[in-house]
Amino acid sequence: MPQTITDIYLPRQAKVVQIEIENSQISTFVLAFSAPLFNENFRYQPGQFMLVSMPHCGEAPISISSTPTRPGTIHLSVRRAGKLTNAMHGLRVGDTLGLRGPYGRPFPMKELQGRDLLFVAGGIGLAPLRAVINACLDQERFGALTVLYGSRTPSDIAFQDDLALWQQQGVDCRLTVDAAEAGWAGAVGLVTCLMDGLTPDLSRSTALVCGPPLMFKAVLGKLAAMGFSDEQVLTTMERHMKCGVGICRHCHMDGKLACVDGPVFSLAELRRLKIMELAEAPASAARTSTTDHLR
Amino acid sequence: MPPAATTDSHLLKKDHLKGFLRKLSKEYRLVAPVRNRHSDVLFTVIDDLDGMEIELTEPPQNSLKQFFLPQQEQLSTYSVTPEGYEFHPTQAIIPPTVYFGVHPCDLSSVLYMDVVFSRRQRDPFYLRRRQGSVLIGINCNFPSPNCFCNATGSGPFIEMGSDLQLTDLGDRFLVETGRAPGHALIKRWQGFFSPAEAKDRAARYQAFLEARGRFSRQVHVEQAIRRLEAGTVPEQVWEDLSLRCQDCGGCAYVCPTCTCFTISDQQRDAVSGQRLRNWDACTFAGFTAMAGGHNPVVAKTAAIRQRFEHKLRDDVRLTGRPSCVGCGRCVGICFGGTDIIRFVERACQGSL
Amino acid sequence: MTNSINEIENAEVILVSGSNTTEAHPQVARRMLDAVDRGARLIVIDPRRTRLAECSHLHLALNPGTDIPLLNAMMRVLLDEGLADELFIEMRTENFLALTGVPLPLINQAAQLYGRARKAVICYCLGVTQHVCGTENVQTMANLAMLAGHIEKKDTGVDPLRGQNNVQGACDMGALPNMLPSYQAVHNEDFREKFERAWGARLPEDPGLTLVEMTHGGAQGVIRGMYIMGENPMLSDPTLTKVEETLRGLDFLAVSDIFLTETAQLAQVVFPAACFAEKSGSFTNTERRVQMVRQAVAPPGKCRADSEIIIALANRLGYAMDYDSSAEIMEEIALLAPIYGGIYHDRLDQGWGLQWPCWDRDHPGTPFLHKYYFTRGKGYFMPTSHIEPGEMPDHDYPLLLMTGRIYHQYHTGTMTRKSERLSRESGQALLQINPADARALGLRRGETVRLVSRRGEITLAAEITEQVALGMVYATFHFSDAPINLITNNAFDTGSGCPEYKVCAVRVEKIMTN
């Protein structure tokens, strides 16, 4: 009767093969599992994430920023935020960390085939979309690709090597910054300002959006104004996570769990939920005071 | 509706219960509700059958949750060596256990936990404990003042889910077999059991009817479920509950179906530590707090809202029934007055 | 407390002053909220809009330090409206003959509610006592209760909520400079003689020093050595620089504690102590209830109960002490402390303990006090007038600092900060500041600021909230990395020596980064 059940919580060891410093806050870690056979057979899809362990730091969810069309390593692009991510920034090539995954509902790559894709990202938000962009370029089954990318300042622009490569391969990349620096000749302003000049073919376009909450809201508004339906907008949600497998519920979103029902969602799905990212009015600061209601 | 005539019901005389338990205790770890010397009733491991008072009517203050999902459990240990950073699995040895005298609410909660821990992924820590377990339930003839299992569809009598199900008929128990382990037990110890007759099954039905009439509370769970699904619970209800909820997490700790947990590393020295799983509560503000300080859940109204939506809406969508089993434990522990019965009352107030 | 915690449920009006009850005494708050759900009216006196204030019917947000004028005003209303309990006053009392920021109509409303109720309780906590006029504040509350006749009956009373689970027990056992156990005064020859006979030793004739007298200068250097048990004055006492100077200046310091606290780190000898689950004995809570505490696990390593440490020390110092168990010690307490006269471990083992006074083995204990007479005979009205706090805001230090507690942390955090969960919920020191004050300083949520007073300065993160009024800021004393008592004032209540933690003048500075 007793059977061995896989220990789904046990991380595997992975080694740092290479580190790309994207900017002062973000680095991309190129990793390979220490066990060669496992590494060879490891599969994932764009939009999925890994739970990363660092010594004494617990675990944190990090989106996979590489494409499965280039197996052998996986990329995790990490921004300094808390204890674990800061510890990661102390890693050197050859160091090890713990990984388990892949988890989450990926981007619907099959449904996106043949479509024009508009990627809108801010800061670290470009990381999960990078996986999709590179997958599209490798598979050559997609329509026109456009990348709109916003950063704080020109020095903060991450993934510059990728952006240059994509530009060479025919991706329409447009950049903007919140604040210019000397020598910057490009756009200044929120990433929505880059959307003004676009004329997407709405019959075959999908927008993929990822970035901080304020940017997200502004971009949604602009996309709606441009004629994108909620079904044509995809995003990936960020939530505190622990188990990654839909049991512990730290990532709850009005009945959904970001780790298994997401993190990729369409805007149409999100509109059916009461979540902070889509809240209309700010939550009231003061509570009501009378207890008469409690009778 | 009276149970269909079945060949699988037996009688066990009350006088013979202890003898049967003694036999079981030689082959299994035995857990049952025990009244201790302070008069508290708690599910306890029986290590002294003659010296412990087993209590089958008054509900135990704890549930079976801690036996299947311990309050703290080691998932793994880790070490940092010249070979690198590695995790080592923990394999707790769980003896096969008979859980005896489990009321329908607590039985229902185990069935719910089965879904949670094997639905999407199979949780090895839970399943290791569950696989070696035998559930011997007892139907409730005398619900307690805070009980409302009739309104949640999880009592006072239960038709299936246990391996053996007892009903107290006065001087004897009616024993119905459920799953295969139950049949096996009856067969192994058949000397203790005699066949039940139609009059015994009729007595069970009578006991069921009387039990149903003994609830002190009328809680309109079904109405609350519908209003939650329709999204018609007024915003004011959430605001008032948030005002009174004092974020102690007590409800989640005593609730038999609250299975939310957190995972954290506990450092032992510079190069080693353990990874632990601990019970957690969605009503804590920190439950959803992200690194960097952002919290997508506005604690003021949304945390306690999540609690009740989970139990009375999300789980209904998932399993067809609420995960609240009507045991009333949260009513006893909540010091702010925001237990689930209070919520149901507020949610059902007024017309739409 | 003059009555019992469960009686609060039955009050018609509950007047709470200086108590953040849901966060500091949740189980007492439970009774208050139960009473409210049954129709009772809740009045909260607190400068801050605490969780309890949000659940109240009337919140009197007084300026810190103005309790006396506020309560006197309420008494004025009772007299003017004819709500004073004249029969009670005549039979049970003598000497009757009476700034705040609270609008008069609210005071009126509060007074009427309290005066018209048949059963009303006053619950108060450190918001009342941690002032230079703490003693006078309490006297004024007693005046109010006597005026309205809300004392001596079941479900009425004046109820202080003690700050630790056994501080009542400690005081009962004479951990006070002027009292032997059971509140028998040190200067009373008969009482002293009784203890001298029982203990076979001479006892001092005069009161000793208060806690703060000891830790602030050690009576001008007279004290050369200290043995500190389970207390962390390096974080909890006011004017921490003085405390550190005093402790470092001692010839010898011994500390017993369960963790190496900031105070223990200064000691020459540290005794590892057993915690509550590792020893057996009793605790006495705020409602005078003595309850058993039973050992559940063995103490780790070499940890021992404080009693064992003291007994071992005493024997080595040449004074023979021989107690085999805490039950035996309780027998001696029953012998010498009249209010514990009938309290023994075998009695405590049954049920829910005993409330003192419990005079002998047959006495059932006392749920509420002063049933037929007060301790001094008749209750005495002590007229009080407003006493200014030791330090008020001025041009250089324009904000008023109050200090207190929050739900998830306890005192100096020696235990609670070891818990990952509690630290997840409340992991850092926060300075509560009103949005208008924050705006004027150009502060953002969570921004680190410098808090400065005449005594010192610390840095901590700003929490911008309406919970605290304009001109006031609030911080807790739980976090050793932001020791708020470097900031607080060394002003004390003359009667009790209690420090004025609730009022001092501060300045908040934005920290400029390059």
mmCIF file of N, CA, C and O in Angstrom, chain C residues 352-380:
data_model
loop_
_atom_site.group_PDB
_atom_site.id
_atom_site.type_symbol
_atom_site.label_atom_id
_atom_site.label_comp_id
_atom_site.label_asym_id
_atom_site.label_seq_id
_atom_site.Cartn_x
_atom_site.Cartn_y
_atom_site.Cartn_z
ATOM 1 N N TRP C 352 -10.658 27.085 37.981
ATOM 2 C CA TRP C 352 -10.008 28.234 37.360
ATOM 3 C C TRP C 352 -9.219 29.085 38.337
ATOM 4 O O TRP C 352 -9.079 30.277 38.164
ATOM 5 N N GLY C 353 -8.688 28.484 39.397
ATOM 6 C CA GLY C 353 -7.871 29.256 40.329
ATOM 7 C C GLY C 353 -8.720 29.996 41.345
ATOM 8 O O GLY C 353 -9.928 29.769 41.474
ATOM 9 N N LEU C 354 -8.081 30.895 42.086
ATOM 10 C CA LEU C 354 -8.760 31.635 43.159
ATOM 11 C C LEU C 354 -8.428 33.120 43.072
ATOM 12 O O LEU C 354 -7.300 33.502 42.780
ATOM 13 N N GLN C 355 -9.439 33.969 43.339
ATOM 14 C CA GLN C 355 -9.197 35.403 43.344
ATOM 15 C C GLN C 355 -9.013 35.866 44.780
ATOM 16 O O GLN C 355 -9.876 35.638 45.630
ATOM 17 N N TRP C 356 -7.899 36.568 45.052
ATOM 18 C CA TRP C 356 -7.743 37.089 46.412
ATOM 19 C C TRP C 356 -8.593 38.323 46.576
ATOM 20 O O TRP C 356 -8.998 38.925 45.594
ATOM 21 N N PRO C 357 -8.947 38.726 47.797
ATOM 22 C CA PRO C 357 -8.553 38.065 49.043
ATOM 23 C C PRO C 357 -9.244 36.721 49.241
ATOM 24 O O PRO C 357 -10.423 36.571 48.952
ATOM 25 N N CYS C 358 -8.438 35.772 49.681
ATOM 26 C CA CYS C 358 -8.930 34.438 49.968
ATOM 27 C C CYS C 358 -8.327 34.093 51.323
ATOM 28 O O CYS C 358 -7.176 33.698 51.410
ATOM 29 N N TRP C 359 -9.108 34.306 52.372
ATOM 30 C CA TRP C 359 -8.518 34.375 53.701
ATOM 31 C C TRP C 359 -8.126 33.046 54.301
ATOM 32 O O TRP C 359 -7.167 32.972 55.065
ATOM 33 N N ASP C 360 -8.876 31.987 53.971
ATOM 34 C CA ASP C 360 -8.528 30.693 54.548
ATOM 35 C C ASP C 360 -8.982 29.569 53.636
ATOM 36 O O ASP C 360 -9.604 29.812 52.598
ATOM 37 N N ARG C 361 -8.697 28.365 54.017
ATOM 38 C CA ARG C 361 -8.944 27.195 53.172
ATOM 39 C C ARG C 361 -10.381 27.053 52.727
ATOM 40 O O ARG C 361 -10.674 26.454 51.697
ATOM 41 N N ASP C 362 -11.311 27.566 53.503
ATOM 42 C CA ASP C 362 -12.724 27.420 53.120
ATOM 43 C C ASP C 362 -13.232 28.599 52.314
ATOM 44 O O ASP C 362 -14.312 28.565 51.754
ATOM 45 N N HIS C 363 -12.434 29.663 52.249
ATOM 46 C CA HIS C 363 -12.899 30.875 51.573
ATOM 47 C C HIS C 363 -12.905 30.648 50.054
ATOM 48 O O HIS C 363 -11.941 30.146 49.501
ATOM 49 N N PRO C 364 -13.979 31.005 49.371
ATOM 50 C CA PRO C 364 -14.067 30.736 47.930
ATOM 51 C C PRO C 364 -13.339 31.723 47.034
ATOM 52 O O PRO C 364 -13.345 31.584 45.819
ATOM 53 N N GLY C 365 -12.732 32.750 47.616
ATOM 54 C CA GLY C 365 -12.133 33.787 46.782
ATOM 55 C C GLY C 365 -13.099 34.944 46.588
ATOM 56 O O GLY C 365 -14.275 34.856 46.966
ATOM 57 N N THR C 366 -12.643 36.040 46.009
ATOM 58 C CA THR C 366 -13.430 37.276 45.960
ATOM 59 C C THR C 366 -13.547 37.824 44.543
ATOM 60 O O THR C 366 -12.611 38.419 44.041
ATOM 61 N N PRO C 367 -14.674 37.640 43.874
ATOM 62 C CA PRO C 367 -14.819 38.178 42.511
ATOM 63 C C PRO C 367 -14.763 39.706 42.451
ATOM 64 O O PRO C 367 -14.132 40.265 41.583
ATOM 65 N N PHE C 368 -15.452 40.384 43.359
ATOM 66 C CA PHE C 368 -15.328 41.840 43.336
ATOM 67 C C PHE C 368 -15.118 42.396 44.737
ATOM 68 O O PHE C 368 -15.573 41.844 45.743
ATOM 69 N N LEU C 369 -14.394 43.508 44.761
ATOM 70 C CA LEU C 369 -13.924 44.081 46.025
ATOM 71 C C LEU C 369 -14.884 45.128 46.567
ATOM 72 O O LEU C 369 -15.748 45.644 45.860
ATOM 73 N N HIS C 370 -14.632 45.469 47.788
ATOM 74 C CA HIS C 370 -15.287 46.604 48.424
ATOM 75 C C HIS C 370 -16.789 46.434 48.519
ATOM 76 O O HIS C 370 -17.547 47.398 48.421
ATOM 77 N N LYS C 371 -17.219 45.178 48.775
ATOM 78 C CA LYS C 371 -18.657 44.939 48.733
ATOM 79 C C LYS C 371 -19.388 45.732 49.809
ATOM 80 O O LYS C 371 -20.442 46.288 49.576
ATOM 81 N N TYR C 372 -18.846 45.748 50.981
ATOM 82 C CA TYR C 372 -19.544 46.486 52.039
ATOM 83 C C TYR C 372 -18.752 47.644 52.580
ATOM 84 O O TYR C 372 -19.273 48.543 53.189
ATOM 85 N N TYR C 373 -17.444 47.591 52.397
ATOM 86 C CA TYR C 373 -16.618 48.682 52.888
ATOM 87 C C TYR C 373 -15.349 48.729 52.049
ATOM 88 O O TYR C 373 -14.920 47.733 51.502
ATOM 89 N N PHE C 374 -14.778 49.918 51.981
ATOM 90 C CA PHE C 374 -13.485 50.041 51.318
ATOM 91 C C PHE C 374 -12.394 49.688 52.308
ATOM 92 O O PHE C 374 -12.619 49.642 53.507
ATOM 93 N N THR C 375 -11.216 49.479 51.815
ATOM 94 C CA THR C 375 -10.109 49.069 52.683
ATOM 95 C C THR C 375 -9.872 50.058 53.814
ATOM 96 O O THR C 375 -9.564 49.684 54.937
ATOM 97 N N ARG C 376 -10.045 51.367 53.526
ATOM 98 C CA ARG C 376 -9.809 52.359 54.572
ATOM 99 C C ARG C 376 -11.095 52.659 55.345
ATOM 100 O O ARG C 376 -11.120 53.513 56.218
ATOM 101 N N GLY C 377 -12.172 51.904 54.989
ATOM 102 C CA GLY C 377 -13.460 52.218 55.647
ATOM 103 C C GLY C 377 -14.355 52.883 54.634
ATOM 104 O O GLY C 377 -14.982 52.232 53.803
ATOM 105 N N LYS C 378 -14.372 54.193 54.682
ATOM 106 C CA LYS C 378 -15.180 54.903 53.696
ATOM 107 C C LYS C 378 -14.292 55.376 52.562
ATOM 108 O O LYS C 378 -13.122 55.702 52.767
ATOM 109 N N GLY C 379 -14.868 55.425 51.359
ATOM 110 C CA GLY C 379 -14.128 55.946 50.212
ATOM 111 C C GLY C 379 -13.900 57.434 50.392
ATOM 112 O O GLY C 379 -14.797 58.156 50.814
ATOM 113 N N TYR C 380 -12.713 57.920 50.069
ATOM 114 C CA TYR C 380 -12.355 59.322 50.304
ATOM 115 C C TYR C 380 -12.241 60.055 48.976
ATOM 116 O O TYR C 380 -11.457 59.682 48.109
#
